[in-house]
């Protein structure tokens, strides 16, 4: 019979399979895109190991490839990742039992690193079904499965980047669109109940490009506008 802590971690890793199915092609395309943008394969893998931020990694290599310096790229990536600071408190607040300290509870930094968008969404929908004393280990297993897939997908991407040139053009074009497709799918899942913010972001980006701003400057401006717009929209709709 499995020990309780091993069982909890295993259950979390099993729950990560749906995340892994989406992460593998995206991480693969990141590895390919990073090498094609001029990054060393080892740097690309190291980025996935240490940054582990999905869309922000694509943004980082896009900014660097477009000629943006570190003083532009790093603040933009940090701004894009600022939403992650809200994930931990939201998970704790979802269930009062998870806020109670119990013996063997993992330190917060171990659980904070792996809270990506998809891990957060999965945990929010499933953690209530997990016994309170097992939630930390279950969440750790969920994160380990997602993290291993992301790093493994990046390794595959940098390893087979030369083979991609021989693939059909439709598949190569699909790799370029896999990340926007993921976020568009996530947007559709919300039902686009609040359409004002996406429209605002699109308008600000278009105006920035229309005024001949660099693409990364227009993107940073759109991120700020989207964050402000979301805050105002949430404030107006909160009773």
CSV table of C-alpha atoms in Angstrom, one decimal:
chain,number,residue,atom,x,y,z
A,1,UNK,CA,0.0,0.0,0.0
A,2,UNK,CA,1.3,3.4,-0.9
A,3,UNK,CA,2.2,5.8,1.9
A,4,UNK,CA,-0.3,8.8,2.2
A,5,UNK,CA,2.3,11.4,1.1
A,6,UNK,CA,3.3,9.3,-2.0
A,7,UNK,CA,-0.3,8.7,-2.8
A,8,UNK,CA,-1.1,12.5,-2.6
A,9,UNK,CA,1.8,13.4,-4.9
A,10,UNK,CA,0.9,10.6,-7.4
A,11,UNK,CA,-2.7,11.9,-7.5
A,12,UNK,CA,-1.4,15.4,-8.2
A,13,UNK,CA,0.8,14.1,-11.0
A,14,UNK,CA,-2.1,12.2,-12.5
A,15,UNK,CA,-4.2,15.3,-12.5
A,16,UNK,CA,-1.4,17.1,-14.4
A,17,UNK,CA,-1.9,15.0,-17.5
A,18,UNK,CA,-4.4,17.4,-19.1
A,19,UNK,CA,-1.9,20.2,-18.5
A,20,UNK,CA,1.0,18.2,-19.9
A,21,UNK,CA,-1.0,17.5,-23.1
A,22,UNK,CA,-1.1,21.2,-23.8
A,23,UNK,CA,2.4,22.0,-22.5
A,24,UNK,CA,4.3,19.5,-24.6
A,25,UNK,CA,3.7,21.1,-28.1
A,26,UNK,CA,4.1,24.6,-26.7
A,27,UNK,CA,7.4,23.8,-24.9
A,28,UNK,CA,8.6,22.1,-28.0
A,29,UNK,CA,7.8,25.1,-30.1
A,30,UNK,CA,9.6,27.3,-27.6
A,31,UNK,CA,12.7,25.3,-27.9
A,32,UNK,CA,12.6,25.5,-31.7
A,33,UNK,CA,11.8,29.3,-31.6
A,34,UNK,CA,14.6,30.0,-29.1
A,35,UNK,CA,17.3,28.3,-31.2
A,36,UNK,CA,16.0,29.8,-34.4
A,37,UNK,CA,16.1,33.3,-32.7
A,38,UNK,CA,19.8,32.8,-32.0
A,39,UNK,CA,19.8,31.5,-28.4
A,40,UNK,CA,22.1,28.7,-27.4
A,41,UNK,CA,20.3,25.4,-26.9
A,42,UNK,CA,21.6,25.3,-23.3
A,43,UNK,CA,20.3,28.8,-22.6
A,44,UNK,CA,16.9,27.9,-23.9
A,45,UNK,CA,16.7,24.8,-21.6
A,46,UNK,CA,18.0,26.9,-18.7
A,47,UNK,CA,15.3,29.5,-19.4
A,48,UNK,CA,12.6,26.8,-19.0
A,49,UNK,CA,14.3,25.5,-15.9
A,50,UNK,CA,14.6,28.8,-14.1
A,51,UNK,CA,12.0,31.2,-15.7
A,52,UNK,CA,9.2,28.6,-16.4
A,53,UNK,CA,6.7,31.2,-17.4
A,54,UNK,CA,5.3,30.0,-20.7
A,55,UNK,CA,4.1,33.0,-22.7
A,56,UNK,CA,6.7,35.2,-21.0
A,57,UNK,CA,9.5,33.0,-22.4
A,58,UNK,CA,8.2,33.5,-25.9
A,59,UNK,CA,7.9,37.2,-25.2
A,60,UNK,CA,11.5,37.3,-23.9
A,61,UNK,CA,13.0,35.8,-27.0
A,62,UNK,CA,10.8,37.9,-29.2
A,63,UNK,CA,12.0,41.1,-27.5
A,64,UNK,CA,15.6,40.1,-27.6
A,65,UNK,CA,15.3,39.0,-31.3
A,66,UNK,CA,13.6,42.3,-32.1
A,67,UNK,CA,16.6,44.2,-30.7
A,68,UNK,CA,15.1,45.2,-27.3
A,69,UNK,CA,17.7,45.6,-24.6
A,70,UNK,CA,17.6,43.9,-21.2
A,71,UNK,CA,16.3,47.1,-19.6
A,72,UNK,CA,13.2,46.9,-21.9
A,73,UNK,CA,12.8,43.1,-21.9
A,74,UNK,CA,13.1,42.3,-18.2
A,75,UNK,CA,10.6,44.9,-16.9
A,76,UNK,CA,8.1,43.9,-19.6
A,77,UNK,CA,8.4,40.2,-18.7
A,78,UNK,CA,8.1,41.0,-15.0
A,79,UNK,CA,5.0,43.1,-15.7
A,80,UNK,CA,3.5,40.3,-17.7
A,81,UNK,CA,4.2,37.8,-14.8
A,82,UNK,CA,2.9,40.1,-12.1
A,83,UNK,CA,-0.5,38.3,-12.1
A,84,UNK,CA,1.2,35.2,-10.6
A,85,UNK,CA,1.5,37.0,-7.3
A,86,UNK,CA,-2.3,36.7,-6.9
A,87,UNK,CA,-2.5,33.0,-7.5
A,88,UNK,CA,-1.3,31.8,-4.1
A,89,UNK,CA,-3.6,34.0,-2.0
A,90,UNK,CA,-6.5,33.0,-4.2
A,91,UNK,CA,-5.9,29.3,-3.6
A,92,UNK,CA,-5.6,29.8,0.1
A,93,UNK,CA,-8.8,32.0,0.2
A,94,UNK,CA,-10.8,29.5,-1.8
A,95,UNK,CA,-11.1,27.1,1.2
A,96,UNK,CA,-10.6,28.2,4.8
A,97,UNK,CA,-9.2,24.7,5.6
A,98,UNK,CA,-6.2,25.3,3.4
A,99,UNK,CA,-5.2,28.3,5.4
A,100,UNK,CA,-4.8,26.3,8.5
A,101,UNK,CA,-1.3,25.1,9.2
A,102,UNK,CA,-0.8,21.4,9.6
A,103,UNK,CA,2.1,19.2,10.4
A,104,UNK,CA,4.2,18.5,7.3
A,105,UNK,CA,2.9,21.4,5.3
A,106,UNK,CA,5.4,22.5,2.7
A,107,UNK,CA,6.9,26.0,2.8
A,108,UNK,CA,5.2,28.5,0.5
A,109,UNK,CA,8.2,29.0,-1.9
A,110,UNK,CA,8.1,25.3,-2.9
A,111,UNK,CA,4.5,25.7,-4.0
A,112,UNK,CA,4.7,29.3,-5.4
A,113,UNK,CA,7.3,28.5,-8.1
A,114,UNK,CA,5.0,26.1,-10.0
A,115,UNK,CA,1.8,28.2,-10.0
A,116,UNK,CA,1.4,28.8,-13.7
A,117,UNK,CA,-1.9,29.8,-15.3
A,118,UNK,CA,-3.0,26.2,-16.0
A,119,UNK,CA,-1.8,24.8,-12.7
A,120,UNK,CA,-3.7,27.5,-10.9
A,121,UNK,CA,-6.9,26.9,-12.9
A,122,UNK,CA,-6.7,23.1,-12.3
A,123,UNK,CA,-6.0,23.6,-8.6
A,124,UNK,CA,-8.9,26.0,-8.2
A,125,UNK,CA,-11.3,23.5,-9.7
A,126,UNK,CA,-10.0,20.4,-8.0
A,127,UNK,CA,-8.4,21.2,-4.6
A,128,UNK,CA,-11.7,21.2,-2.8
A,129,UNK,CA,-11.9,17.4,-3.6
A,130,UNK,CA,-8.6,16.7,-1.8
A,131,UNK,CA,-8.3,16.1,1.9
A,132,UNK,CA,-7.0,19.3,3.6
A,133,UNK,CA,-3.9,17.5,5.0
A,134,UNK,CA,-3.0,16.2,1.5
A,135,UNK,CA,-3.5,19.4,-0.5
A,136,UNK,CA,0.1,20.7,-0.4
A,137,UNK,CA,1.5,17.4,-1.6
A,138,UNK,CA,-1.2,17.0,-4.2
A,139,UNK,CA,-0.4,20.5,-5.5
A,140,UNK,CA,3.3,19.7,-5.5
A,141,UNK,CA,2.6,16.6,-7.6
A,142,UNK,CA,0.4,18.7,-10.0
A,143,UNK,CA,3.2,21.2,-10.4
A,144,UNK,CA,5.9,18.5,-10.8
A,145,UNK,CA,4.1,16.9,-13.7
A,146,UNK,CA,3.5,20.2,-15.5
A,147,UNK,CA,7.1,21.4,-14.8
A,148,UNK,CA,8.7,18.1,-16.0
A,149,UNK,CA,6.6,18.3,-19.2
A,150,UNK,CA,7.6,21.9,-19.9
A,151,UNK,CA,11.3,21.3,-19.5
A,152,UNK,CA,11.1,18.0,-21.3
A,153,UNK,CA,9.3,19.6,-24.2
A,154,UNK,CA,11.9,22.3,-24.4
A,155,UNK,CA,14.7,19.7,-24.5
A,156,UNK,CA,12.9,18.0,-27.4
A,157,UNK,CA,12.5,21.3,-29.2
A,158,UNK,CA,16.2,22.2,-29.1
A,159,UNK,CA,17.2,18.6,-30.0
A,160,UNK,CA,15.0,18.3,-33.1
A,161,UNK,CA,15.1,22.0,-34.3
A,162,UNK,CA,17.1,21.0,-37.4
A,163,UNK,CA,14.4,18.4,-38.3
A,164,UNK,CA,11.7,21.0,-38.3
A,165,UNK,CA,12.9,22.4,-41.6
A,166,UNK,CA,11.9,19.1,-43.2
A,167,UNK,CA,8.4,19.1,-41.8
A,168,UNK,CA,5.4,20.1,-44.0
A,169,UNK,CA,4.9,23.9,-44.1
A,170,UNK,CA,1.5,23.6,-42.5
A,171,UNK,CA,3.0,22.0,-39.4
A,172,UNK,CA,5.8,24.6,-39.2
A,173,UNK,CA,3.2,27.4,-39.4
A,174,UNK,CA,1.2,25.7,-36.7
A,175,UNK,CA,4.1,25.8,-34.4
A,176,UNK,CA,4.3,29.5,-34.8
A,177,UNK,CA,0.7,29.9,-33.8
A,178,UNK,CA,0.5,27.3,-31.0
A,179,UNK,CA,0.9,29.9,-28.1
A,180,UNK,CA,-1.7,32.4,-29.5
A,181,UNK,CA,-4.0,29.5,-30.1
A,182,UNK,CA,-3.7,28.3,-26.4
A,183,UNK,CA,-4.5,31.8,-25.0
A,184,UNK,CA,-7.4,32.2,-27.5
A,185,UNK,CA,-8.8,28.9,-26.3
A,186,UNK,CA,-8.5,30.0,-22.7
A,187,UNK,CA,-10.3,33.2,-23.7
A,188,UNK,CA,-13.1,31.3,-25.3
A,189,UNK,CA,-13.5,29.1,-22.2
A,190,UNK,CA,-14.3,32.2,-20.2
A,191,UNK,CA,-17.2,32.8,-22.5
A,192,UNK,CA,-15.7,36.3,-23.1
A,193,UNK,CA,-18.2,37.7,-20.6
A,194,UNK,CA,-16.1,40.8,-20.2
A,195,UNK,CA,-15.2,41.8,-23.7
A,196,UNK,CA,-14.2,45.4,-22.9
A,197,UNK,CA,-10.7,44.6,-21.7
A,198,UNK,CA,-9.7,42.4,-24.7
A,199,UNK,CA,-11.0,45.1,-27.0
A,200,UNK,CA,-9.1,47.7,-25.1
A,201,UNK,CA,-5.9,45.7,-25.4
A,202,UNK,CA,-6.3,45.2,-29.1
A,203,UNK,CA,-7.1,48.9,-29.6
A,204,UNK,CA,-4.1,50.1,-27.6
A,205,UNK,CA,-1.8,47.6,-29.5
A,206,UNK,CA,-3.1,48.8,-32.9
A,207,UNK,CA,-2.7,52.4,-32.0
A,208,UNK,CA,0.8,51.9,-30.7
A,209,UNK,CA,1.8,50.2,-33.9
A,210,UNK,CA,-0.1,52.8,-35.9
A,211,UNK,CA,2.0,55.5,-34.3
A,212,UNK,CA,5.1,53.5,-35.3
A,213,UNK,CA,6.1,52.4,-31.9
A,214,UNK,CA,8.4,49.4,-31.7
A,215,UNK,CA,6.4,46.2,-31.4
A,216,UNK,CA,7.7,45.5,-27.9
A,217,UNK,CA,6.9,49.1,-26.7
A,218,UNK,CA,3.3,48.7,-28.1
A,219,UNK,CA,3.1,45.3,-26.3
A,220,UNK,CA,4.2,46.8,-23.0
A,221,UNK,CA,1.7,49.7,-23.3
A,222,UNK,CA,-1.0,47.2,-24.0
A,223,UNK,CA,-0.2,45.1,-20.9
A,224,UNK,CA,-0.4,48.2,-18.7
A,225,UNK,CA,-3.7,49.3,-20.4
A,226,UNK,CA,-5.1,45.8,-19.9
A,227,UNK,CA,-4.1,45.6,-16.3
A,228,UNK,CA,-5.7,49.1,-15.6
A,229,UNK,CA,-8.8,48.2,-17.6
A,230,UNK,CA,-9.3,44.9,-15.8
A,231,UNK,CA,-8.9,46.7,-12.4
A,232,UNK,CA,-11.5,49.3,-13.3
A,233,UNK,CA,-13.9,46.7,-14.8
A,234,UNK,CA,-13.6,44.5,-11.7
A,235,UNK,CA,-14.2,47.5,-9.4
A,236,UNK,CA,-17.3,48.5,-11.3
A,237,UNK,CA,-18.9,45.0,-11.3
A,238,UNK,CA,-18.0,44.2,-7.7
A,239,UNK,CA,-21.1,44.7,-5.4
